[in-house]
PDB file of C-alpha atoms in Angstrom:
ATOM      1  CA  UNK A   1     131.042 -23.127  74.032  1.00  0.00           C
ATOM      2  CA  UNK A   2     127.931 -23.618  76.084  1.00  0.00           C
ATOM      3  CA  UNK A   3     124.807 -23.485  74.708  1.00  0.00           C
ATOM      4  CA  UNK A   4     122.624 -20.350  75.348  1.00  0.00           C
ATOM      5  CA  UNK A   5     118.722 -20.343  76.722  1.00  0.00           C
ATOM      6  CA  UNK A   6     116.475 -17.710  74.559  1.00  0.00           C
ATOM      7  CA  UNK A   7     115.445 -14.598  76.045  1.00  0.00           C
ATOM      8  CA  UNK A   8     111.512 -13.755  75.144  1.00  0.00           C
ATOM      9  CA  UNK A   9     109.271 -11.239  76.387  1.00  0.00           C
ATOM     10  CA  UNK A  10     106.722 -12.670  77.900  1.00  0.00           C
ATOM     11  CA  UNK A  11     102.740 -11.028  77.453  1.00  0.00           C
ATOM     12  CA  UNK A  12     102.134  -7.903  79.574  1.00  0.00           C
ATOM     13  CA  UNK A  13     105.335  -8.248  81.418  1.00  0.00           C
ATOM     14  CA  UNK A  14     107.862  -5.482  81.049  1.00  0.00           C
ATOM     15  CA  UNK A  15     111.040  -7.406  80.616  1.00  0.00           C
ATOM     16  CA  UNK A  16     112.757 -10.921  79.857  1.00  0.00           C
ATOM     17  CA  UNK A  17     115.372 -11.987  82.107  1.00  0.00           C
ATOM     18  CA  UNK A  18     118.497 -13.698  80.593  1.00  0.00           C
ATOM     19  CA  UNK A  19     119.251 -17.560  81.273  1.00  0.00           C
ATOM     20  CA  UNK A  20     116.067 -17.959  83.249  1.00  0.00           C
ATOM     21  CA  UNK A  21     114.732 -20.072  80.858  1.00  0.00           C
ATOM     22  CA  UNK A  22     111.783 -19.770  77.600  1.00  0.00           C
ATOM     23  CA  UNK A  23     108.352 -19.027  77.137  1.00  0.00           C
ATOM     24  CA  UNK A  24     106.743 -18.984  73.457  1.00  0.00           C
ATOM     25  CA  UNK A  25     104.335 -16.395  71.610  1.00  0.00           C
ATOM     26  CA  UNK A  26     100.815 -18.269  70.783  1.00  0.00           C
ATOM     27  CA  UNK A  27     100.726 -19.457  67.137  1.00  0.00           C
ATOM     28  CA  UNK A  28     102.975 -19.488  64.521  1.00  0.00           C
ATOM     29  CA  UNK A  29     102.193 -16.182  63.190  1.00  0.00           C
ATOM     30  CA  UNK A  30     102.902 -13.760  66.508  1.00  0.00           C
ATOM     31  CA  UNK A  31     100.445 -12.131  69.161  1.00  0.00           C
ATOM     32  CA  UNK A  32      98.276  -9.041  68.588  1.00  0.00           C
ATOM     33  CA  UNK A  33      99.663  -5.848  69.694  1.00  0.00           C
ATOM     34  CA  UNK A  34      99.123  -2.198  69.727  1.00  0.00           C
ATOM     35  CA  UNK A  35     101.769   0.419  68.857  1.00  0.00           C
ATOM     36  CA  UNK A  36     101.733   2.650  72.196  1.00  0.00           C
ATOM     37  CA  UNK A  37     103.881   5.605  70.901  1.00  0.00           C
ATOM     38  CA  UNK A  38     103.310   7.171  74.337  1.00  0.00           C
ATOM     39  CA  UNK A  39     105.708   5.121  76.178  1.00  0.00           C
ATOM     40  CA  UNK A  40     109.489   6.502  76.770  1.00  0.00           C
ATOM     41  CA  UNK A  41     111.712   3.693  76.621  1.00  0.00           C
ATOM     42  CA  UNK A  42     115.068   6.289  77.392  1.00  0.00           C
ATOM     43  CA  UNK A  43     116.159   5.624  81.055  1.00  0.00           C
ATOM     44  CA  UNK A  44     116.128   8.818  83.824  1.00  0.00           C
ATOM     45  CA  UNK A  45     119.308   8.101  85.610  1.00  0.00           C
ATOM     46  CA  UNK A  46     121.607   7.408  83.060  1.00  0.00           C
ATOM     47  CA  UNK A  47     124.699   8.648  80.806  1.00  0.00           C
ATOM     48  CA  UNK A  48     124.429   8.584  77.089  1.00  0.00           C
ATOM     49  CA  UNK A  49     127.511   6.862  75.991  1.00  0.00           C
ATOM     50  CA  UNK A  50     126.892   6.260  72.359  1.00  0.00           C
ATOM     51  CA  UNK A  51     124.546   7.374  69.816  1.00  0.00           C
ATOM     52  CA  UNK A  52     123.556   6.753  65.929  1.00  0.00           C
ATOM     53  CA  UNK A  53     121.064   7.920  63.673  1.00  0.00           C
ATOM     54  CA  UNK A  54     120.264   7.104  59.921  1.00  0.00           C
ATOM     55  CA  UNK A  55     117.904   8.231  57.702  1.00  0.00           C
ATOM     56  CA  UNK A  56     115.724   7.349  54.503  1.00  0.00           C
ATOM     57  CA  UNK A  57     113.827   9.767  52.677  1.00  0.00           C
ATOM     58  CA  UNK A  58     111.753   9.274  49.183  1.00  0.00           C
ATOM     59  CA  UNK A  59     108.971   9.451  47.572  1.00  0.00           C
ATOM     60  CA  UNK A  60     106.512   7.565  46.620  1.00  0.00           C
ATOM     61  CA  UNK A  61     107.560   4.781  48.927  1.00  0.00           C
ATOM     62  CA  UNK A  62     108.166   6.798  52.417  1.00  0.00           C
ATOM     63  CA  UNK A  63     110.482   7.612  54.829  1.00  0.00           C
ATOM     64  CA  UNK A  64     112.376   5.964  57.388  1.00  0.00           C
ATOM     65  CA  UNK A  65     114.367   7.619  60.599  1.00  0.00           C
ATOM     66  CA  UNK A  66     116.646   5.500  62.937  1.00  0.00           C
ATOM     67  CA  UNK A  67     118.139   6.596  66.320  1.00  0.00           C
ATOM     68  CA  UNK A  68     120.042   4.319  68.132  1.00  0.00           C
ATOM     69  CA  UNK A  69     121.122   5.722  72.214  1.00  0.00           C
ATOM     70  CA  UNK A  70     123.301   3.820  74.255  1.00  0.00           C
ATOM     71  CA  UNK A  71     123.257   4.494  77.931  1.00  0.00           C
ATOM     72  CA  UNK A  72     125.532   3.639  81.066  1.00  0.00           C
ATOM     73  CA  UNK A  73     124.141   3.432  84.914  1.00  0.00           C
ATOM     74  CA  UNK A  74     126.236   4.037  87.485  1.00  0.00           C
ATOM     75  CA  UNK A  75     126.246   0.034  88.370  1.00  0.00           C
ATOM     76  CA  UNK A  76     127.913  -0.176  84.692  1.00  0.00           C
ATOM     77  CA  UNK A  77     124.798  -2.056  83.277  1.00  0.00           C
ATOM     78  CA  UNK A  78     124.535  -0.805  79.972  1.00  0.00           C
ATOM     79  CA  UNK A  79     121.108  -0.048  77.767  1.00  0.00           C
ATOM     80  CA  UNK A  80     120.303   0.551  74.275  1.00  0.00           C
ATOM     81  CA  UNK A  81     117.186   2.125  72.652  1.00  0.00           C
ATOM     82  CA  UNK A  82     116.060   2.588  69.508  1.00  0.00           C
ATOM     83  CA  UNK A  83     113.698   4.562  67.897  1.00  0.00           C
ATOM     84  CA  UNK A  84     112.042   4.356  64.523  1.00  0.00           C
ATOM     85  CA  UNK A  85     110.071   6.571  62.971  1.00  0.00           C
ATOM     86  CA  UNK A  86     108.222   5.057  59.415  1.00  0.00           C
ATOM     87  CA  UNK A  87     106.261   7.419  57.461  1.00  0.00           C
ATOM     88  CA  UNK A  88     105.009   5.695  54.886  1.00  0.00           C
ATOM     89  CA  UNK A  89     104.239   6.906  51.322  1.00  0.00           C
ATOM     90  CA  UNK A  90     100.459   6.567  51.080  1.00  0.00           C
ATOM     91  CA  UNK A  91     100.451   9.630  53.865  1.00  0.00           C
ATOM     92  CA  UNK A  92     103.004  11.578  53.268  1.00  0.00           C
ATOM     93  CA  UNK A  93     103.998  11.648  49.129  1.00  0.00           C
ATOM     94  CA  UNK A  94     101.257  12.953  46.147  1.00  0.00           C
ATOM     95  CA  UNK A  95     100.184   9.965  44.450  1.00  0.00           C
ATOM     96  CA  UNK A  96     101.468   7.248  46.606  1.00  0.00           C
ATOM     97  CA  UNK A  97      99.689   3.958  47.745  1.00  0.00           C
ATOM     98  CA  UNK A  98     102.403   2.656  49.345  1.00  0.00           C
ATOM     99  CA  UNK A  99     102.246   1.079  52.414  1.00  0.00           C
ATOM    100  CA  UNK A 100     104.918  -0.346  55.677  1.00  0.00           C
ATOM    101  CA  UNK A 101     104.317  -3.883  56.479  1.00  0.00           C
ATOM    102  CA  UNK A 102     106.301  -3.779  60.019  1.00  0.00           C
ATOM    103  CA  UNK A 103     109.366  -3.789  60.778  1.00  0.00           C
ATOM    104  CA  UNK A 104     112.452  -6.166  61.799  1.00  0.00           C
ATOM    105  CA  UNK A 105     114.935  -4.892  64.227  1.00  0.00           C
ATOM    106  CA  UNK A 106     118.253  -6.819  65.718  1.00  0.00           C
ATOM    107  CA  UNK A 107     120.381  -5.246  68.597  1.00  0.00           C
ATOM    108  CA  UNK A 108     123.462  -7.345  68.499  1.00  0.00           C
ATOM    109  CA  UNK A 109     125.907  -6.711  71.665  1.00  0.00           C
ATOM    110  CA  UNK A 110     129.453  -8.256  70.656  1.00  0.00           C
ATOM    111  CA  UNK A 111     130.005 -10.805  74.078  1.00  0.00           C
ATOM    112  CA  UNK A 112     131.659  -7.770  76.226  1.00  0.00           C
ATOM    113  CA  UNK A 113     133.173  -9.907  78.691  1.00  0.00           C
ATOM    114  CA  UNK A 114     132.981 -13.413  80.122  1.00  0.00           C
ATOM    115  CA  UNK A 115     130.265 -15.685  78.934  1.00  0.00           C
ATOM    116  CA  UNK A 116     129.484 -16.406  81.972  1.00  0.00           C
ATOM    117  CA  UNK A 117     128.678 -13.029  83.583  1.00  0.00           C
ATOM    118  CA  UNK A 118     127.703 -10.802  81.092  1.00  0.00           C
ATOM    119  CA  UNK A 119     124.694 -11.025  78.636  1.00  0.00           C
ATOM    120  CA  UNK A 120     121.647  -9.353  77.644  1.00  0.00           C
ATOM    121  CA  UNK A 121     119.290  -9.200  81.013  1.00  0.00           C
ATOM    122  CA  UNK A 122     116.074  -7.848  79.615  1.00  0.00           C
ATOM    123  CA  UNK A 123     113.850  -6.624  76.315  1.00  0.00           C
ATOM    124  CA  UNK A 124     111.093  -4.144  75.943  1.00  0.00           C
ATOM    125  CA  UNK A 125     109.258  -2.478  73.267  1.00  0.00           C
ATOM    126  CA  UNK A 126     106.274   0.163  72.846  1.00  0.00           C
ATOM    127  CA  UNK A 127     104.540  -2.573  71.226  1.00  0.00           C
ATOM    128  CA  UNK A 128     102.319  -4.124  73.503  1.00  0.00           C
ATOM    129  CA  UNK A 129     100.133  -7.075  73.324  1.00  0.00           C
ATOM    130  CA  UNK A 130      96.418  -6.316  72.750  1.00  0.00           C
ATOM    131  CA  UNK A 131      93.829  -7.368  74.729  1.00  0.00           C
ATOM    132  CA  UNK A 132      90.879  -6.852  71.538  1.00  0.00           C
ATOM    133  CA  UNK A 133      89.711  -8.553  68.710  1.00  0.00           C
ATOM    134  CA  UNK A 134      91.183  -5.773  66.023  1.00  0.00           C
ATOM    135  CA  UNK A 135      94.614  -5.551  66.776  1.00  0.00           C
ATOM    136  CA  UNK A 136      96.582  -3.229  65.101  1.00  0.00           C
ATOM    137  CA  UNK A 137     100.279  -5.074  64.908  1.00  0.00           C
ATOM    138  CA  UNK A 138     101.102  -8.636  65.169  1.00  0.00           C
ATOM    139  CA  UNK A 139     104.397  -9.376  67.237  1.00  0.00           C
ATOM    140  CA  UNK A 140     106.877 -11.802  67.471  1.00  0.00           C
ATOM    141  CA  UNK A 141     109.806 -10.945  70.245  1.00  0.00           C
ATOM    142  CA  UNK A 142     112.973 -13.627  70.175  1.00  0.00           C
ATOM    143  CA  UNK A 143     116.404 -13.219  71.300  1.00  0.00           C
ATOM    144  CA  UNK A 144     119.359 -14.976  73.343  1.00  0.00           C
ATOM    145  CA  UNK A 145     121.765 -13.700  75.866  1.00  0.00           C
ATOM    146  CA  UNK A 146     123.677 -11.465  73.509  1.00  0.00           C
ATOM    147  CA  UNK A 147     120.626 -10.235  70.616  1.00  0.00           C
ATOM    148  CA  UNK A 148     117.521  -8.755  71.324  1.00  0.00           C
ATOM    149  CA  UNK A 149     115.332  -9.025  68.208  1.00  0.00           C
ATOM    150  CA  UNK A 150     112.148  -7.919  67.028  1.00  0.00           C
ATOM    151  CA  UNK A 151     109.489  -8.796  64.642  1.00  0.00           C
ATOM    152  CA  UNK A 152     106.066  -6.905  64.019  1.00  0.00           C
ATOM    153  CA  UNK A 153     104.014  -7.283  61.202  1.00  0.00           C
ATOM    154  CA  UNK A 154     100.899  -4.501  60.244  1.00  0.00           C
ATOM    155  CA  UNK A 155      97.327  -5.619  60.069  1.00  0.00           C
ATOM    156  CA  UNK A 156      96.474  -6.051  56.567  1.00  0.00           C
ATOM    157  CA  UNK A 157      94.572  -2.882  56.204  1.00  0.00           C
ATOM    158  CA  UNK A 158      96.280  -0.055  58.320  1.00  0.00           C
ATOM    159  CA  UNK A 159      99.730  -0.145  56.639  1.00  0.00           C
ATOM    160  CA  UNK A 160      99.108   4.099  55.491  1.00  0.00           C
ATOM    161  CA  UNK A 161      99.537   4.657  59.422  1.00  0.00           C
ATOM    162  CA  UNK A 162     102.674   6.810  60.505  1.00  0.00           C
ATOM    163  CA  UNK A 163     104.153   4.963  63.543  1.00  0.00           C
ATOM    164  CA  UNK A 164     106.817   5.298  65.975  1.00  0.00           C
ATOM    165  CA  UNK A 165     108.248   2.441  67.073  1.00  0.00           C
ATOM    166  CA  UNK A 166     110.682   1.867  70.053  1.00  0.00           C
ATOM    167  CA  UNK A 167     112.571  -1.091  71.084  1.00  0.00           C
ATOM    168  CA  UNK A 168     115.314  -1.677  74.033  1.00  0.00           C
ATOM    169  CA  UNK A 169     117.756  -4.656  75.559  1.00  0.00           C
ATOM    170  CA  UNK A 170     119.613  -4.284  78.871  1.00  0.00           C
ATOM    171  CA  UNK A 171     123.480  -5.762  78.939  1.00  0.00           C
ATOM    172  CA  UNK A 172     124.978  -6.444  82.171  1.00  0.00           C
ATOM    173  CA  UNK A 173     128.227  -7.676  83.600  1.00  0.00           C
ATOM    174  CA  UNK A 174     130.363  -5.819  81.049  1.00  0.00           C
ATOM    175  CA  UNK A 175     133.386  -3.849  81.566  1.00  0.00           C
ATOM    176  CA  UNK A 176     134.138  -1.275  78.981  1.00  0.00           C
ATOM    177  CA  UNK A 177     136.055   1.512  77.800  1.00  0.00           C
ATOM    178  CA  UNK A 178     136.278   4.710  75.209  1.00  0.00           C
ATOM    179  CA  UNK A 179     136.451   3.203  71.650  1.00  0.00           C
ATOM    180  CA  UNK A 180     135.181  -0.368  72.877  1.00  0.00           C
ATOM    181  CA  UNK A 181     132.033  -1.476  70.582  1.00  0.00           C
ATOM    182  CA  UNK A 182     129.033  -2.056  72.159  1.00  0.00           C
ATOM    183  CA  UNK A 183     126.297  -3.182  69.764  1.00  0.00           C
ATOM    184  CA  UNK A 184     125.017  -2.866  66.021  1.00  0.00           C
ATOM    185  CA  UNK A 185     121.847  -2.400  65.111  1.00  0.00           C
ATOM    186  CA  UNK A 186     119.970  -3.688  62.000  1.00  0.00           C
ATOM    187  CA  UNK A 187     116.418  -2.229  60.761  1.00  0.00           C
ATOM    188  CA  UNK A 188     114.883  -3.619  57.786  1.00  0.00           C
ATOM    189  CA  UNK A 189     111.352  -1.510  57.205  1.00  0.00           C
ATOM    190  CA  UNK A 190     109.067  -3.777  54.461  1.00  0.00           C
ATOM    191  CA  UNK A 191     106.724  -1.258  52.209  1.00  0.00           C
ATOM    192  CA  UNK A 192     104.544  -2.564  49.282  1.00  0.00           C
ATOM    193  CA  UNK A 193     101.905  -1.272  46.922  1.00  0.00           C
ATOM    194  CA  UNK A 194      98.461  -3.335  46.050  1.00  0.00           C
ATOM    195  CA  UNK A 195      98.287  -4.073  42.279  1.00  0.00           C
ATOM    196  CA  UNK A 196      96.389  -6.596  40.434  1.00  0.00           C
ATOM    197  CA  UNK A 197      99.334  -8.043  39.636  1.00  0.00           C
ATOM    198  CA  UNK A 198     100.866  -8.073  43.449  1.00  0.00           C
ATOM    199  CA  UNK A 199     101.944  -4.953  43.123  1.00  0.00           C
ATOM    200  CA  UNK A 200     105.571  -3.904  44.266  1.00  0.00           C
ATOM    201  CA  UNK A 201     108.030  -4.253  47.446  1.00  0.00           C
ATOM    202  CA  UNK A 202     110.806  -3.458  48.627  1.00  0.00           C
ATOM    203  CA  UNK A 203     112.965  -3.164  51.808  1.00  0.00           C
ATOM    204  CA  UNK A 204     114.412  -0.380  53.828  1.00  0.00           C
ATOM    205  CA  UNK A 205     118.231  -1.386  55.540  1.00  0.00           C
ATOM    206  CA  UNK A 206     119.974   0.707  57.963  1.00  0.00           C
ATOM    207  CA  UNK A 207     122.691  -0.423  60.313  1.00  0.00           C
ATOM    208  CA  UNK A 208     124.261   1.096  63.078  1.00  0.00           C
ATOM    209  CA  UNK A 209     127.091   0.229  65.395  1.00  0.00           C
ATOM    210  CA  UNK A 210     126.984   2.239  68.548  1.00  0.00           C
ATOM    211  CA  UNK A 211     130.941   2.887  69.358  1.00  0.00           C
ATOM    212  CA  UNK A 212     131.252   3.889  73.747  1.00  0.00           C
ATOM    213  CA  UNK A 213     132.110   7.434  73.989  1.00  0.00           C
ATOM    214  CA  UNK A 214     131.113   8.324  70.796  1.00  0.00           C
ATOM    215  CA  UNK A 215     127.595  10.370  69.921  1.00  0.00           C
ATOM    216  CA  UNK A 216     127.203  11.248  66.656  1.00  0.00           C
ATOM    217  CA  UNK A 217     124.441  13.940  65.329  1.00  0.00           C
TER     218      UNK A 217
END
């Protein structure tokens, strides 16, 4: 099988396109960003051709909502979004210092079609890098021509903030039908508490696999 080229989002720029080569994020770590909960990633002219949603509620740690859309044009390029909302602990549970770190997010499309002409032709997210010296996010955006995949990571200090998060990859070339899969989805939301001692962590998982012709509440 031939090898694929990664697929990053370049700074400022609104999408990656597939196969046309790689650019890297500055320093090991990731890039300052901002979490701009204004921006829409769901697409005007399109169908909705799949949907998912999960959800995660407790206290003291917080609570975690997933929505996964999957959308067809009338070209038969096809679009996923996802939408997270992370309400962490320290804001919305009596008592509660905990905090979310960031999240991870994959968007795994199964190879619908030839390897050749189909793939994953652009990424975008409502995190955007910052252009100031106190950023709140640091993010790391990798990928290849059939993931697009996510990686932000809170500022030390501001984990307490509620925060919408949005993320989307673009497949073309793919022929599909009611029933087909298109993609599954895997959010894992970090949360801690400080301590003398470390404190405590643990992970929120949800998955999703987003099924064509099939839009569950």
């Amino acid at each position: 099988m031939p090898s694929r080229r990664s697929v990053l989002a370049a700074s400022g720029t609104a999408a990656a396109t597939a196969l046309a080569g790689c650019s890297a994020l500055t320093g090991p770590e990731g890039s300052a960003a901002n979490v701009r909960e204004d921006m829409d990633l769901r697409p005007e002219a399109a169908s909705l051709v799949g949907r998912t949603t999960a959800e995660s509620t407790r206290c003291p740690r917080g609570d975690v909502e997933v929505r996964n859309l999957a959308y067809e044009f009338d070209t038969g390029d096809l679009q996923l979004v996802t939408v997270v909302e992370v309400r962490p602990g320290a804001r919305g549970c009596d008592d509660s210092d905990w905090v979310h770190e960031g999240i991870d997010l994959r968007q795994a499309w199964p190879g619908l079609g030839l390897e050749t002409k189909s793939g994953v032709a652009g990424v975008e997210t409502n995190v955007r890098y910052a252009d100031t010296d106190d950023p709140e996010v640091r993010l790391r955006t990798t990928g290849d021509s059939e993931t697009g995949e996510w990686r932000v990571r809170r500022a030390s200090d501001d984990g307490d903030v509620p925060e919408r998060y949005a993320f989307r990859s673009t497949y073309v070339g793919a022929e599909v039908e009611a029933g087909d899969e298109l993609a599954a989805v895997t959010t894992e939301v970090p949360f801690s508490t400080g301590g003398l001692l470390g404190g405590e962590s643990e992970t929120v998982t949800r998955t999703g696999t987003l099924v064509y012709g099939e839009r569950e509440e």
